[in-house]
Tab-separated table of C-alpha atoms in Angstrom:
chain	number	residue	atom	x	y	z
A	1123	UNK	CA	51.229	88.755	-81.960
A	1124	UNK	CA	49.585	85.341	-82.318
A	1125	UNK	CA	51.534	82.141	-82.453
A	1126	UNK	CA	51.173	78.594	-82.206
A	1127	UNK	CA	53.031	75.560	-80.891
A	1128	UNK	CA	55.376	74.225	-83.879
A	1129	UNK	CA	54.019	70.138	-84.743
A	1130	UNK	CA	55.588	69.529	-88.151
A	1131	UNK	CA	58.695	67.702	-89.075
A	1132	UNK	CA	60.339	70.973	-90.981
A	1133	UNK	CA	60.491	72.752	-88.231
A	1134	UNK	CA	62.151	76.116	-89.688
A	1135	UNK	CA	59.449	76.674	-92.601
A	1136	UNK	CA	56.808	76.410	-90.246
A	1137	UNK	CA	58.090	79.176	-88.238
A	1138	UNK	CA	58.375	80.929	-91.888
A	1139	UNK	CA	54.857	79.774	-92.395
A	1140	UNK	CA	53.786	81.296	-89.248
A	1141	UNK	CA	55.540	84.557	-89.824
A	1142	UNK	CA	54.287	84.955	-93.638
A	1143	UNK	CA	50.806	84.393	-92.549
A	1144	UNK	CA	51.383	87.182	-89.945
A	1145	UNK	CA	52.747	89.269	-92.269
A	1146	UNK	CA	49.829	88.718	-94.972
A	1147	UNK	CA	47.122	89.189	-92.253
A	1148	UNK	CA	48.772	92.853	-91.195
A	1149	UNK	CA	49.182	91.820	-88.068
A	1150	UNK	CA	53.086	91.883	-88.413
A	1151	UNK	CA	54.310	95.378	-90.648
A	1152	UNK	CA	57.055	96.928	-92.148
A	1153	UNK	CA	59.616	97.627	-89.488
A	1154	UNK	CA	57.967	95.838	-86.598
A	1155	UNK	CA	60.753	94.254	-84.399
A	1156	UNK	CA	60.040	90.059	-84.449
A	1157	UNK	CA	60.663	88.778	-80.637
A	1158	UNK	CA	64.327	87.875	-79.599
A	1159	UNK	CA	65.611	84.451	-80.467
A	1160	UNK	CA	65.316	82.808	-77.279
A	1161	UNK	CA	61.482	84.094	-76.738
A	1162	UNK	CA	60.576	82.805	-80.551
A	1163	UNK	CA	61.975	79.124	-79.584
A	1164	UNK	CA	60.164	79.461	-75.860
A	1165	UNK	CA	56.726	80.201	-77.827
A	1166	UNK	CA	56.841	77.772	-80.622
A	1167	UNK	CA	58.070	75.444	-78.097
A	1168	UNK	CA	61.297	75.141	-81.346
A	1169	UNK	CA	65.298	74.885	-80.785
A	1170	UNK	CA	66.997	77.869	-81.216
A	1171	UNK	CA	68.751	76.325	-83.700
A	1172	UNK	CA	65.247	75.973	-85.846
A	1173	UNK	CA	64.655	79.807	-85.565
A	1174	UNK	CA	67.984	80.719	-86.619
A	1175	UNK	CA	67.320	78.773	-89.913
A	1176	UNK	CA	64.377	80.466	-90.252
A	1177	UNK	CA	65.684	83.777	-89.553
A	1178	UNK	CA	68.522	82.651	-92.222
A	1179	UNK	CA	66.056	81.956	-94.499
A	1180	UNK	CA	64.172	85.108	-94.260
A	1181	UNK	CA	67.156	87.495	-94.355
A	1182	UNK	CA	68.188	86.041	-97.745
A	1183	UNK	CA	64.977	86.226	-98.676
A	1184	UNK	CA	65.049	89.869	-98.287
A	1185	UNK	CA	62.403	89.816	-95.747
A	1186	UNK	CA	64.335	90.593	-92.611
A	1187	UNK	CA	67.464	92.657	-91.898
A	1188	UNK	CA	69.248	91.921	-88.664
A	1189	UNK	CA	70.881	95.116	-86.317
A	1190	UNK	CA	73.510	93.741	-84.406
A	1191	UNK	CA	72.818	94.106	-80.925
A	1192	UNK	CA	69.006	95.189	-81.570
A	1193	UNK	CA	67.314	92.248	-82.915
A	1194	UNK	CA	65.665	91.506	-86.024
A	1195	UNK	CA	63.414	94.006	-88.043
A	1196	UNK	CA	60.633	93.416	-91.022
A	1197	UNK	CA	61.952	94.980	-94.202
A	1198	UNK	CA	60.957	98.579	-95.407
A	1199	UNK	CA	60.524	97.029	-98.814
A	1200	UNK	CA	56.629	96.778	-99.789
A	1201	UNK	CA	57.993	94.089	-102.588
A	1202	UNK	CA	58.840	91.702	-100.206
A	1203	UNK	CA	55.697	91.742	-97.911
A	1204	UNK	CA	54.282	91.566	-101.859
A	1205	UNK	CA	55.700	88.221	-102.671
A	1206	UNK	CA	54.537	87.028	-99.386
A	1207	UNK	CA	50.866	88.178	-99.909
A	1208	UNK	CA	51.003	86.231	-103.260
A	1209	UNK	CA	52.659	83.259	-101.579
A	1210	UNK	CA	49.169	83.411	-98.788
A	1211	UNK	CA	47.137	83.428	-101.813
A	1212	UNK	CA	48.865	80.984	-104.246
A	1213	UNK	CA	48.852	78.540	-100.778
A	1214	UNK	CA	45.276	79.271	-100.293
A	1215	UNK	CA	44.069	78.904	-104.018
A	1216	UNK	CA	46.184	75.964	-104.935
A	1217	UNK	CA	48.071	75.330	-108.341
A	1218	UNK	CA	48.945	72.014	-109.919
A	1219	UNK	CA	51.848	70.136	-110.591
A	1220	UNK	CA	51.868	70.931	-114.182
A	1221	UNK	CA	51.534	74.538	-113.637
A	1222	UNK	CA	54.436	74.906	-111.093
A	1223	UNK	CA	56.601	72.963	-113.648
A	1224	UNK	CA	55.686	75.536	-116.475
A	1225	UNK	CA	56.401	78.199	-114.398
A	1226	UNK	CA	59.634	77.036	-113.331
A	1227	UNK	CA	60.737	76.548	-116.779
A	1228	UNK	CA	60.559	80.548	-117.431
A	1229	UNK	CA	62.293	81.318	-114.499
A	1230	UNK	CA	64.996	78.240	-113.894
A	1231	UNK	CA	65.366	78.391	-117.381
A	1232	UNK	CA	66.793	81.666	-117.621
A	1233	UNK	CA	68.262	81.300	-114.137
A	1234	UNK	CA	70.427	78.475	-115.406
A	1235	UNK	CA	71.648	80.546	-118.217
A	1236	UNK	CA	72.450	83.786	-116.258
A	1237	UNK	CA	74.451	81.228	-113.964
A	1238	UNK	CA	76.446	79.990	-116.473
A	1239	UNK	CA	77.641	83.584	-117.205
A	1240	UNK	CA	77.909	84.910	-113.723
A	1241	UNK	CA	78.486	82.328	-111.233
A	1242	UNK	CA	81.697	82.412	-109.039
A	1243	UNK	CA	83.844	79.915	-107.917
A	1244	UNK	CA	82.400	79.876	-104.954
A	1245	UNK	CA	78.576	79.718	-106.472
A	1246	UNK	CA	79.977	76.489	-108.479
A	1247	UNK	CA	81.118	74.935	-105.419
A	1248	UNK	CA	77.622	75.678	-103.883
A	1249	UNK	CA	75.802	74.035	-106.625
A	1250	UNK	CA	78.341	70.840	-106.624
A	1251	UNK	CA	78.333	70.391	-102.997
A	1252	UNK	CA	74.289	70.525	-103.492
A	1253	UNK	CA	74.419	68.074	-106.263
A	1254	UNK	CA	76.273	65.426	-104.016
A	1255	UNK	CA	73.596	65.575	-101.528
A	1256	UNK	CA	71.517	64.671	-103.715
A	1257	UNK	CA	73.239	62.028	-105.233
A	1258	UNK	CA	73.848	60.691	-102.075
A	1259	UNK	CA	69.914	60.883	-100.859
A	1260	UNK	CA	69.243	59.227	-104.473
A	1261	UNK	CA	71.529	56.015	-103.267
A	1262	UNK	CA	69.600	55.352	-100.786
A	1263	UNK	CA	66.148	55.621	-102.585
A	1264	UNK	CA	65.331	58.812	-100.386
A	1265	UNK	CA	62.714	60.985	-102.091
A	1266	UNK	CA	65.699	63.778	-101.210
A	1267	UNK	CA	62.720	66.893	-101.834
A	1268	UNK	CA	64.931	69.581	-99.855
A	1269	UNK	CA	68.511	67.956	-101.372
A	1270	UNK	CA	66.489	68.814	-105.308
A	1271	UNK	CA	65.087	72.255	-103.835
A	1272	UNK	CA	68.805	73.399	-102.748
A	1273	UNK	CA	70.648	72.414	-105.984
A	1274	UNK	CA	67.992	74.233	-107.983
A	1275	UNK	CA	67.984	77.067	-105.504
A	1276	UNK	CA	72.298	76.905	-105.794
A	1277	UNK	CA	71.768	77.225	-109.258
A	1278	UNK	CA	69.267	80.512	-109.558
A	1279	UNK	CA	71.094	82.470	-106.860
A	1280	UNK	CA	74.422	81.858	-109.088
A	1281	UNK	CA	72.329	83.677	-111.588
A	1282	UNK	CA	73.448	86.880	-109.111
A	1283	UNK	CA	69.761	87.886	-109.601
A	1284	UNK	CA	67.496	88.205	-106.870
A	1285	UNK	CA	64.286	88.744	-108.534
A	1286	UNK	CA	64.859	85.441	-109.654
A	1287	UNK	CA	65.796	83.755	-106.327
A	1288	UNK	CA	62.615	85.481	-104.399
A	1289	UNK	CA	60.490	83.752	-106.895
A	1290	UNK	CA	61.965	80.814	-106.746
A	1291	UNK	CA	61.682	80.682	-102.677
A	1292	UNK	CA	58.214	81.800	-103.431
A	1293	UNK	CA	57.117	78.094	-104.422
A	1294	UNK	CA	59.445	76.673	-102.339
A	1295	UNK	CA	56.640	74.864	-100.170
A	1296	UNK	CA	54.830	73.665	-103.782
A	1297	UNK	CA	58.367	72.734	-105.063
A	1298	UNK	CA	59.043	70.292	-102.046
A	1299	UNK	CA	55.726	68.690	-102.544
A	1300	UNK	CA	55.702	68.503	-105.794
A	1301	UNK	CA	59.524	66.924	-105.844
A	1302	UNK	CA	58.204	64.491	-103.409
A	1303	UNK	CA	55.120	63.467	-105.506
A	1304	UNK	CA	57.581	63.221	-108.997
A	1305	UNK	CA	60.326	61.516	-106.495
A	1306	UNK	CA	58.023	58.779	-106.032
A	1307	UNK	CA	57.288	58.431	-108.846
A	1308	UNK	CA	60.760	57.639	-110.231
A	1309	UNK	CA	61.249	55.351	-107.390
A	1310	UNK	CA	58.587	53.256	-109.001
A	1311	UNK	CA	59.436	53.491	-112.625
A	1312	UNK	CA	62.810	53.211	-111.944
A	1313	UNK	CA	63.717	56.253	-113.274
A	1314	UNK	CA	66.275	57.919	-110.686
A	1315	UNK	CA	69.267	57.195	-112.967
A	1316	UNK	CA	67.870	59.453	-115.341
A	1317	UNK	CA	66.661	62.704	-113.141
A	1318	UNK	CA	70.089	62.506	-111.691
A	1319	UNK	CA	72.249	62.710	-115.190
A	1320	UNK	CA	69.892	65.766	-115.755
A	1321	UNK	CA	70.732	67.207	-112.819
A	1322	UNK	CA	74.894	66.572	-113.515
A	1323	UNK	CA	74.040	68.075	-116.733
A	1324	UNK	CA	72.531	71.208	-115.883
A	1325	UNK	CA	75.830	71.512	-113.436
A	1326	UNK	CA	78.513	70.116	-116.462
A	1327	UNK	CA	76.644	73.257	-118.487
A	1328	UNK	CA	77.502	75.879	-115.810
A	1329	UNK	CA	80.868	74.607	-114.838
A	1330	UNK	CA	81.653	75.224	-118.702
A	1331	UNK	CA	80.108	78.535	-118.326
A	1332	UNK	CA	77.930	77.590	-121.323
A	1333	UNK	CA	74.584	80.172	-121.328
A	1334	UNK	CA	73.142	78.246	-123.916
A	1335	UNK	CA	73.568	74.811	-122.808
A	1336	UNK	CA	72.957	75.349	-119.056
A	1337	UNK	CA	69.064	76.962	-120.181
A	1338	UNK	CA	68.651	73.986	-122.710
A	1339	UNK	CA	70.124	71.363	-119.774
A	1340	UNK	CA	67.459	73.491	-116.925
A	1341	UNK	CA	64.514	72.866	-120.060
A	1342	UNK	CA	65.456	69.432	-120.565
A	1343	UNK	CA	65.245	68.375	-117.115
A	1344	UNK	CA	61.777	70.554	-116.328
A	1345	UNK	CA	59.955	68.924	-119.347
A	1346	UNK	CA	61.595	65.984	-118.545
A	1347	UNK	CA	59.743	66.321	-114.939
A	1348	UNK	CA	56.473	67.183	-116.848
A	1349	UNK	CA	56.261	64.042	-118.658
A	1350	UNK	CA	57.151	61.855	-115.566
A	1351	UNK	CA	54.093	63.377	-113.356
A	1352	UNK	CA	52.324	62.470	-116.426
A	1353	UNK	CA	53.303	58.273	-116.081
């Protein structure tokens, strides 16, 4: 197994990087046993801490399943190396901005709704506690691109649907960039104000447990988003 030194400032997704490519190349399969904890952070010269998120990540991902007291295993599941293989070759072909917006519209979109009709109290306590972060990142004119990706992530895994969630975490690498590019952006029209009432909307909608008004809220603010990285 190849791996490199870890450089980047998000440290856990590029050990997810490094393990996805793996896994697309072959060279990591189905039921192979990734190295312990401590030898993963001694090779990508990480924290522990780092590969734990990443291992996190992965397991509720549905990539991973960890056996207490015998390490972590690859998933039986050909779907899941799938979604990886399509991740390799979305990352190597490249979509736009306005295609990852239209795309998230389908699935978000329906994602909200299903929230509104399923989520716990526990799943609306997520998605608040996610929307404060980001109101708090917004006060301080920070671009806040992981803050937006968790409240929208908060908000499809309420859906209790993990189709939806994998595809979500599919684009989660295009969704940080392209939050940070439309972030920006409203930091220099002045428009934060506004993507943040859309954002308390969407949550107002599923706190009501309204179907209808949580999708139309999750449209509002995606269109919304495809008119600003238009300006």
């Amino acid at each position: 197994m190849s791996l490199e030194p870890i450089k980047k400032k998000r440290v856990y997704q590029d050990i997810i990087d490094q393990i996805r490519n793996l896994l697309a190349s072959g060279k990591l399969k189905a039921g192979d046993q990734l190295p312990s904890e401590r030898e993963l952070a001694s090779r990508l010269f990480v924290s522990r801490t780092a590969v734990r998120e990443a291992i996190s990540v992965l397991e509720s991902s549905g990539i991973v399943r960890t056996h207490q007291g015998m390490g972590v295993f690859v998933k039986e599941e050909a779907h899941d190396l799938l979604l990886f293989r399509m991740d390799n070759l979305i990352n190597q072909q490249g979509i736009s901005l306005i295609d990852l917006l239209e795309v998230r519209l389908g699935i978000e979109g329906q994602g909200a709704y299903l929230a509104a009709i399923r989520r716990t109290d526990h799943d609306l306590n997520d998605i608040k506690t996610a929307y404060q972060k980001l109101e708090n990142a917004y006060s301080i004119n920070k671009p806040a691109a992981e803050e937006d990706h968790e409240f929208h992530l908060s908000v499809v895994k309420a859906s209790q649907n993990m189709m939806l969630v994998q595809h979500v975490m599919l684009f989660s690498d295009k969704f940080l960039k392209s939050v940070n590019e439309l972030r920006n952006k409203s930091i220099r029209s002045n428009r934060s104000k506004e993507v943040l009432i859309e954002h308390l909307a969407i949550y107002k909608a599923i706190e009501e447990k309204d179907p209808n008004k949580s999708q139309k809220a999750m449209w509002t603010h995606l269109k919304n988003a495809i008119k600003r990285s238009m300006l």
